[in-house]
CSV table of C-alpha atoms in Angstrom, one decimal:
chain,number,residue,atom,x,y,z
A,1488,MET,CA,-5.9,10.1,-28.7
A,1489,ALA,CA,-3.2,7.4,-27.6
A,1490,ALA,CA,-2.7,4.4,-30.4
A,1491,THR,CA,-3.7,1.2,-27.7
A,1492,ASN,CA,-6.4,1.3,-25.7
A,1493,ARG,CA,-5.2,-0.7,-23.1
A,1494,ALA,CA,-7.9,-1.7,-20.2
A,1495,TRP,CA,-7.2,-0.9,-16.6
A,1496,ASN,CA,-8.3,-0.9,-13.1
A,1497,LEU,CA,-10.2,1.7,-11.2
A,1498,GLU,CA,-7.3,1.3,-8.4
A,1499,SER,CA,-4.9,2.6,-10.7
A,1500,PHE,CA,-7.1,5.4,-12.5
A,1501,LEU,CA,-7.9,6.9,-8.8
A,1502,ASP,CA,-4.2,6.8,-7.8
A,1503,SER,CA,-3.8,8.9,-10.8
A,1504,LEU,CA,-6.7,11.3,-10.6
A,1505,ILE,CA,-5.9,12.0,-7.4
A,1506,VAL,CA,-2.1,12.7,-8.1
A,1507,GLU,CA,-3.5,15.2,-10.7
A,1508,LEU,CA,-5.7,16.9,-8.6
A,1509,ASP,CA,-3.3,17.4,-5.9
A,1510,LYS,CA,-0.6,18.5,-8.5
A,1511,ALA,CA,-3.3,21.0,-9.8
A,1512,ARG,CA,-3.8,22.0,-5.9
A,1513,GLU,CA,-0.2,22.5,-5.4
A,1514,THR,CA,0.3,24.6,-7.9
A,1515,LEU,CA,-2.8,26.8,-7.3
A,1516,ALA,CA,-1.2,27.0,-3.8
A,1517,VAL,CA,2.3,28.2,-5.1
A,1518,LYS,CA,0.4,31.1,-6.8
A,1519,ALA,CA,-1.9,32.2,-3.9
A,1520,ILE,CA,1.0,33.2,-2.3
A,1521,ASN,CA,1.0,36.4,-4.7
A,1522,LYS,CA,-2.5,36.3,-5.5
A,1523,PRO,CA,-4.3,36.0,-2.0
A,1524,LEU,CA,-8.2,35.1,-3.0
A,1525,THR,CA,-7.9,32.2,-5.2
A,1526,TYR,CA,-10.1,28.7,-5.2
A,1527,ALA,CA,-9.1,25.6,-4.4
A,1528,VAL,CA,-11.6,22.0,-6.2
A,1529,LYS,CA,-14.1,21.1,-2.9
A,1530,ASP,CA,-14.7,18.3,-5.0
A,1531,LEU,CA,-14.6,16.7,-8.4
A,1532,ASN,CA,-17.1,14.3,-10.2
A,1533,LEU,CA,-16.2,12.6,-13.6
A,1534,GLU,CA,-19.0,10.6,-15.9
A,1535,LEU,CA,-16.5,8.0,-17.9
A,1536,GLN,CA,-17.5,6.3,-21.1
A,1537,LEU,CA,-16.5,2.9,-20.8
A,1538,PHE,CA,-16.9,-0.6,-21.3
A,1539,PRO,CA,-16.5,-2.7,-18.0
A,1540,ASN,CA,-14.6,-5.9,-18.0
A,1541,TYR,CA,-14.7,-8.9,-15.6
A,1542,ASP,CA,-12.4,-11.8,-16.6
A,1543,GLY,CA,-13.0,-13.8,-13.8
A,1544,LYS,CA,-11.5,-12.0,-10.6
A,1545,LYS,CA,-10.7,-8.6,-11.4
A,1546,VAL,CA,-13.4,-5.8,-13.1
A,1547,ARG,CA,-11.1,-3.8,-15.6
A,1548,PHE,CA,-12.9,-0.4,-17.9
A,1549,THR,CA,-11.4,0.3,-21.5
A,1550,THR,CA,-12.1,3.7,-22.6
A,1551,ALA,CA,-14.9,4.5,-25.2
A,1552,GLN,CA,-12.9,5.0,-28.7
A,1553,PRO,CA,-14.5,7.3,-31.3
A,1554,GLY,CA,-17.5,6.4,-33.2
A,1555,GLN,CA,-18.0,3.2,-30.5
A,1556,THR,CA,-21.5,3.2,-29.1
A,1557,GLY,CA,-22.9,0.9,-26.2
A,1558,ALA,CA,-20.6,2.0,-23.4
A,1559,SER,CA,-21.8,2.4,-20.1
A,1560,LYS,CA,-21.4,5.7,-17.7
A,1561,ILE,CA,-19.5,5.7,-14.7
A,1562,GLY,CA,-19.8,8.8,-12.0
A,1563,ILE,CA,-16.5,8.8,-10.3
A,1564,GLN,CA,-16.7,11.8,-7.2
A,1565,LEU,CA,-14.4,12.9,-5.5
A,1566,GLY,CA,-14.9,15.4,-2.6
A,1567,SER,CA,-12.4,17.0,-0.3
A,1568,ILE,CA,-12.4,15.6,3.5
A,1569,THR,CA,-10.4,16.2,6.8
A,1570,ASP,CA,-7.1,14.8,7.7
A,1571,GLN,CA,-9.3,13.7,11.0
A,1572,GLN,CA,-12.1,12.0,8.5
A,1573,ILE,CA,-9.1,10.3,6.6
A,1574,ARG,CA,-7.6,9.6,10.0
A,1575,LYS,CA,-11.0,7.5,10.8
A,1576,THR,CA,-11.5,5.9,8.3
A,1577,THR,CA,-7.7,5.1,6.3
A,1578,LYS,CA,-6.3,1.6,7.8
A,1579,GLU,CA,-2.5,2.1,9.0
A,1580,PRO,CA,0.0,1.9,6.6
A,1581,THR,CA,2.3,-1.6,7.1
A,1582,THR,CA,4.5,-1.2,10.0
A,1583,ARG,CA,8.3,-1.7,9.6
A,1584,ASP,CA,8.5,-4.9,12.2
A,1585,ASP,CA,5.0,-5.9,9.9
A,1586,ILE,CA,5.1,-7.9,6.8
A,1587,SER,CA,3.2,-7.4,3.9
A,1588,ILE,CA,1.4,-10.4,1.7
A,1589,ASP,CA,3.0,-8.8,-1.3
A,1590,ILE,CA,6.1,-9.7,-0.8
A,1591,ILE,CA,6.4,-13.2,0.2
A,1592,GLU,CA,6.7,-15.6,-2.7
A,1593,GLU,CA,5.6,-18.5,-0.9
A,1594,ILE,CA,1.8,-17.0,-1.2
A,1595,ASP,CA,0.1,-17.4,-4.9
A,1596,GLU,CA,-1.5,-15.0,-6.3
A,1597,ASP,CA,-5.0,-16.5,-5.7
A,1598,THR,CA,-4.8,-16.5,-2.2
A,1599,LYS,CA,-3.1,-13.4,-1.5
A,1600,ASP,CA,-5.9,-12.0,-3.7
A,1601,SER,CA,-8.3,-13.6,-1.6
A,1602,LEU,CA,-7.2,-12.6,1.6
A,1603,ARG,CA,-7.4,-9.0,0.4
A,1604,LYS,CA,-10.8,-9.6,-0.4
A,1605,ILE,CA,-11.4,-9.5,3.4
A,1606,GLY,CA,-8.8,-7.4,4.3
A,1607,VAL,CA,-6.1,-8.6,5.5
A,1608,SER,CA,-3.0,-7.0,3.5
A,1609,SER,CA,-0.3,-7.9,6.4
A,1610,VAL,CA,0.6,-10.5,8.7
A,1611,ASN,CA,-0.4,-8.5,11.7
A,1612,ASP,CA,-3.4,-8.3,9.5
A,1613,LEU,CA,-4.2,-11.8,9.6
A,1614,GLU,CA,-3.0,-12.3,13.3
A,1615,LYS,CA,-5.7,-9.8,13.9
A,1616,VAL,CA,-8.2,-11.7,12.3
A,1617,GLU,CA,-7.3,-15.4,13.8
A,1618,LYS,CA,-7.5,-13.6,17.2
A,1619,LYS,CA,-11.2,-13.3,16.4
A,1620,ASN,CA,-11.2,-16.6,15.9
A,1621,VAL,CA,-12.9,-15.9,12.3
A,1622,ASP,CA,-12.6,-19.0,9.9
A,1623,LEU,CA,-10.8,-18.0,7.1
A,1624,GLU,CA,-11.5,-20.9,5.5
A,1625,LYS,CA,-15.7,-20.7,5.8
A,1626,VAL,CA,-14.7,-16.0,4.9
A,1627,SER,CA,-12.6,-17.4,1.7
A,1628,ASN,CA,-14.7,-20.3,0.5
A,1629,LYS,CA,-12.1,-22.2,1.6
A,1630,LYS,CA,-9.4,-21.0,-0.8
A,1631,VAL,CA,-7.4,-19.8,2.2
A,1632,ASN,CA,-6.3,-21.9,4.8
A,1633,TYR,CA,-4.8,-20.7,7.9
A,1634,LYS,CA,-2.4,-23.1,9.4
A,1635,LYS,CA,-0.2,-23.4,6.1
A,1636,LEU,CA,-0.4,-19.5,5.7
A,1637,SER,CA,0.0,-19.4,9.0
A,1638,LYS,CA,3.3,-21.1,8.7
A,1639,LEU,CA,4.8,-19.5,5.4
A,1640,LEU,CA,4.1,-15.9,7.6
A,1641,GLN,CA,6.5,-16.9,10.6
A,1642,LYS,CA,9.0,-18.0,8.0
A,1643,ALA,CA,8.7,-14.5,6.3
A,1644,ARG,CA,8.6,-13.0,9.2
A,1645,ARG,CA,11.6,-14.9,10.7
A,1646,THR,CA,13.3,-14.2,7.0
A,1647,ASN,CA,12.3,-10.5,8.2
A,1648,LEU,CA,13.9,-10.5,11.6
A,1649,PRO,CA,18.0,-13.0,11.3
A,1650,PRO,CA,19.4,-13.8,14.7
A,1651,SER,CA,22.4,-12.0,15.4
A,1652,ILE,CA,24.5,-13.3,18.4
A,1653,GLN,CA,26.5,-10.0,20.1
A,1654,ARG,CA,28.1,-11.5,23.1
A,1655,ALA,CA,28.9,-14.9,24.5
A,1656,SER,CA,30.1,-15.6,28.4
A,1657,MET,CA,29.9,-18.5,30.6
A,1658,SER,CA,29.4,-18.7,34.3
A,1659,VAL,CA,29.8,-21.2,36.8
A,1660,SER,CA,27.2,-22.7,39.4
A,1661,THR,CA,26.5,-25.5,41.5
A,1662,GLU,CA,24.3,-26.8,39.0
A,1663,GLY,CA,27.1,-26.4,36.2
A,1664,LYS,CA,28.6,-24.7,33.4
A,1665,VAL,CA,26.1,-21.6,31.8
A,1666,LEU,CA,26.5,-20.3,29.0
A,1667,GLU,CA,25.1,-17.2,28.3
A,1668,LEU,CA,24.2,-16.0,25.1
A,1669,GLU,CA,23.3,-12.1,24.2
A,1670,GLY,CA,21.9,-11.1,21.1
A,1671,ASN,CA,18.9,-9.8,19.2
A,1672,ASN,CA,16.5,-11.6,17.7
A,1673,LEU,CA,16.6,-15.0,19.3
A,1674,GLY,CA,13.4,-16.4,20.7
A,1675,ILE,CA,10.6,-14.6,18.6
A,1676,ASP,CA,8.4,-18.0,19.0
A,1677,ARG,CA,7.3,-18.3,21.9
A,1678,GLN,CA,5.2,-20.9,21.5
A,1679,PHE,CA,8.4,-23.2,20.1
A,1680,SER,CA,10.6,-24.0,22.7
A,1681,PRO,CA,14.3,-24.0,22.1
A,1682,VAL,CA,16.6,-26.3,21.6
A,1683,ALA,CA,20.3,-27.4,21.4
A,1684,VAL,CA,23.3,-29.3,20.6
A,1685,PHE,CA,26.2,-28.9,22.3
A,1686,ASN,CA,29.5,-30.8,20.7
A,1687,GLY,CA,26.9,-33.5,19.5
A,1688,ASP,CA,25.2,-33.7,22.5
A,1689,LEU,CA,21.7,-32.8,23.6
A,1690,ALA,CA,22.2,-29.7,25.7
A,1691,GLU,CA,19.6,-28.0,27.9
A,1692,VAL,CA,17.9,-24.6,27.5
A,1693,LEU,CA,17.6,-22.8,30.5
A,1694,SER,CA,15.6,-19.3,29.0
A,1695,CYS,CA,15.5,-18.3,26.1
A,1696,ASP,CA,13.5,-14.8,24.9
A,1697,THR,CA,14.5,-12.2,22.4
A,1698,VAL,CA,17.8,-10.6,23.7
A,1699,SER,CA,19.2,-13.7,25.8
A,1700,MET,CA,19.6,-17.1,26.3
A,1701,GLN,CA,21.3,-19.5,28.4
A,1702,VAL,CA,22.2,-22.9,27.9
A,1703,ARG,CA,23.4,-26.0,30.5
A,1704,VAL,CA,26.4,-27.4,29.2
A,1705,ASP,CA,28.1,-30.8,30.5
A,1706,GLU,CA,31.1,-29.6,31.4
A,1707,LYS,CA,32.6,-33.4,30.1
A,1708,GLN,CA,31.7,-31.8,26.3
A,1709,PHE,CA,34.5,-28.5,27.0
A,1710,LYS,CA,37.1,-28.5,24.0
A,1711,GLU,CA,40.2,-26.7,24.4
A,1712,LYS,CA,38.5,-25.3,21.3
A,1713,ASP,CA,36.3,-25.7,18.6
A,1714,ASN,CA,32.9,-25.7,20.2
A,1715,VAL,CA,30.2,-25.7,18.3
A,1716,LEU,CA,26.8,-24.9,19.7
A,1717,VAL,CA,23.9,-25.7,17.2
A,1718,MET,CA,20.5,-23.8,18.3
A,1719,ALA,CA,17.2,-24.4,16.2
A,1720,LEU,CA,15.0,-21.3,17.6
A,1721,ASP,CA,12.1,-22.2,15.8
A,1722,PRO,CA,10.8,-24.2,13.3
A,1723,PHE,CA,12.6,-22.3,10.6
A,1724,THR,CA,15.9,-20.9,12.5
A,1725,VAL,CA,18.9,-22.9,13.3
A,1726,LEU,CA,22.0,-21.0,14.5
A,1727,LYS,CA,25.6,-22.3,14.7
A,1728,ILE,CA,27.9,-21.0,16.7
A,1729,ASN,CA,31.8,-21.4,17.2
A,1730,ILE,CA,33.0,-20.9,20.6
A,1731,ASN,CA,37.0,-21.2,21.1
A,1732,ASN,CA,37.2,-20.1,24.3
A,1733,PRO,CA,34.6,-20.3,27.0
A,1734,LEU,CA,36.3,-19.5,29.2
B,595,MET,CA,2.6,9.1,-22.3
B,596,ILE,CA,-0.7,11.4,-23.4
B,597,ASP,CA,-1.2,12.5,-26.7
B,598,GLU,CA,-0.1,16.1,-27.3
B,599,ALA,CA,-3.0,17.3,-28.2
B,600,PHE,CA,-4.0,16.5,-24.5
B,601,LEU,CA,-3.8,18.6,-21.2
B,602,LYS,CA,-2.5,16.9,-18.3
B,603,LEU,CA,-5.2,16.5,-16.9
B,604,SER,CA,-3.7,18.2,-13.1
B,605,ASP,CA,-3.1,21.5,-16.1
B,606,PHE,CA,-6.6,21.5,-17.7
B,607,ILE,CA,-7.9,21.2,-13.5
B,608,GLN,CA,-6.2,23.8,-12.6
B,609,GLU,CA,-6.5,26.5,-15.8
B,610,LEU,CA,-10.7,25.6,-14.8
B,611,SER,CA,-10.1,26.5,-11.1
B,612,GLU,CA,-8.2,30.4,-12.0
B,613,HIS,CA,-10.4,32.9,-11.6
B,614,GLU,CA,-10.6,37.0,-11.0
B,615,SER,CA,-12.5,37.3,-7.5
B,616,LYS,CA,-13.6,39.8,-7.8
B,617,VAL,CA,-16.9,41.7,-9.4
B,618,GLU,CA,-16.9,45.3,-8.7
B,619,GLY,CA,-19.4,48.0,-9.7
B,620,GLY,CA,-16.8,50.8,-10.9
B,621,ASP,CA,-18.9,54.5,-10.4
B,622,TYR,CA,-22.0,52.1,-8.5
B,623,GLY,CA,-19.3,51.8,-5.6
B,624,PHE,CA,-19.9,48.0,-4.7
B,625,ASN,CA,-17.6,45.1,-4.1
B,626,MET,CA,-18.7,41.4,-4.5
B,627,GLU,CA,-16.3,38.5,-4.4
B,628,VAL,CA,-17.6,35.2,-5.7
B,629,GLU,CA,-17.4,32.6,-3.2
B,630,GLU,CA,-18.0,29.1,-4.5
B,631,ILE,CA,-18.1,28.4,-8.4
B,632,LYS,CA,-19.8,25.2,-10.3
B,633,LEU,CA,-18.9,24.0,-13.7
B,634,GLY,CA,-19.5,21.7,-15.7
B,635,MET,CA,-18.3,20.8,-19.1
B,636,PRO,CA,-17.8,17.9,-21.6
B,637,ILE,CA,-14.4,16.6,-22.0
B,638,GLN,CA,-11.9,14.5,-24.0
B,639,LEU,CA,-9.8,12.1,-22.2
B,640,ASP,CA,-6.7,10.4,-22.9
B,641,ILE,CA,-6.1,7.7,-20.1
B,642,VAL,CA,-3.2,5.9,-20.9
B,643,VAL,CA,-2.2,2.9,-19.4
B,644,GLU,CA,2.3,3.2,-19.4
B,645,GLU,CA,4.2,0.4,-19.3
B,646,ASP,CA,5.1,0.1,-15.4
B,647,GLY,CA,0.8,-0.3,-15.2
B,648,LYS,CA,0.9,3.6,-14.3
B,649,ILE,CA,-2.0,5.2,-15.9
B,650,ALA,CA,-1.6,9.1,-17.1
B,651,LEU,CA,-4.7,11.2,-17.7
B,652,GLY,CA,-5.4,13.6,-20.4
B,653,GLY,CA,-8.0,15.8,-21.2
B,654,VAL,CA,-9.5,18.7,-23.2
B,655,PRO,CA,-12.6,20.1,-23.9
B,656,PRO,CA,-14.4,19.8,-27.1
B,657,LEU,CA,-12.6,22.6,-29.2
B,658,TYR,CA,-16.0,22.3,-31.0
B,659,TYR,CA,-18.8,20.7,-32.3
B,660,VAL,CA,-19.5,18.7,-35.5
B,661,GLU,CA,-21.8,16.4,-36.4
B,662,THR,CA,-19.4,14.2,-37.7
B,663,SER,CA,-20.0,10.1,-39.3
B,664,VAL,CA,-16.8,9.4,-36.2
B,665,MET,CA,-18.0,11.4,-33.3
B,666,PRO,CA,-15.4,11.9,-30.6
B,667,VAL,CA,-16.2,10.6,-26.8
B,668,PHE,CA,-17.5,13.1,-23.9
B,669,HIS,CA,-17.0,11.9,-21.2
B,670,SER,CA,-18.0,14.5,-18.4
B,671,ILE,CA,-16.6,16.6,-15.9
B,672,LYS,CA,-18.0,18.7,-13.0
B,673,LEU,CA,-15.9,20.8,-10.1
B,674,SER,CA,-16.8,22.5,-7.0
B,675,LEU,CA,-14.6,25.6,-6.2
B,676,GLY,CA,-14.7,27.4,-3.1
B,677,LYS,CA,-12.8,30.7,-1.7
B,678,ASP,CA,-9.0,29.4,-0.8
B,679,LYS,CA,-8.9,30.5,2.7
């Protein structure tokens, strides 16, 4: 027996059990190449003698040791399921443009636990819940405040999608000079109107989307070099660029 | 690391899953195949929580059954094996 008998949680136990089953199945599959008729594990049932313990947040189990009596009996049954059933019952993994709540340091563990309990594990999950007008404060017993959380998530999403400028050009029309910027992840918050300041004066943002931005600038403000354009793209992003020769 | 007296659970399951599937009648001229095998037994388990939080699982069937003052803990395992088609 192991020298220490540390408590474990069911999720980690099941993960390990499934990995062990997979390993056994893979070995049997290799053997089946030379030995055509073999057996596969269709289902597995384990009955464990355990001591459950609830610490106020999570249930953990301690395996009964020799000589210990009064253990609870817990049964785990694993049955084989088809890939179609997996697709139907499994949530899609977090995608590249989504952010798992686990990696957002500003969200405390209690809030993360409360979110997980209501099935929210990523920013997209949270947005889906919000779209359905679910009162998060009620379902999480006032542990989750959506507005506060939403800001943290937007900030995290922004960190994941930093803005970049690839090209800057100037066009001249009857309305004046328009600075045209091309890049990536520029205006990603549609609810926010970007603000631009050119050489210290407010400049009008004519349009802004994720890949381009147009800013009307005052001709008198232009200098030969060291023109500075500062843009607030959303509440978490300020972008400063130096333009030496716009024309 | 699991105790060396235990088999890795994957090895244990694999050992339990290897069977001769053909039943031959020899001189009587019949051949049969076993479609399904169900087995169950008590098992001693070694459940070790590693430093990284992962769990290592070891298992071994009871080697003998003798009343001792401190009895080992017997969990139970049941497996259904079907023909791998």
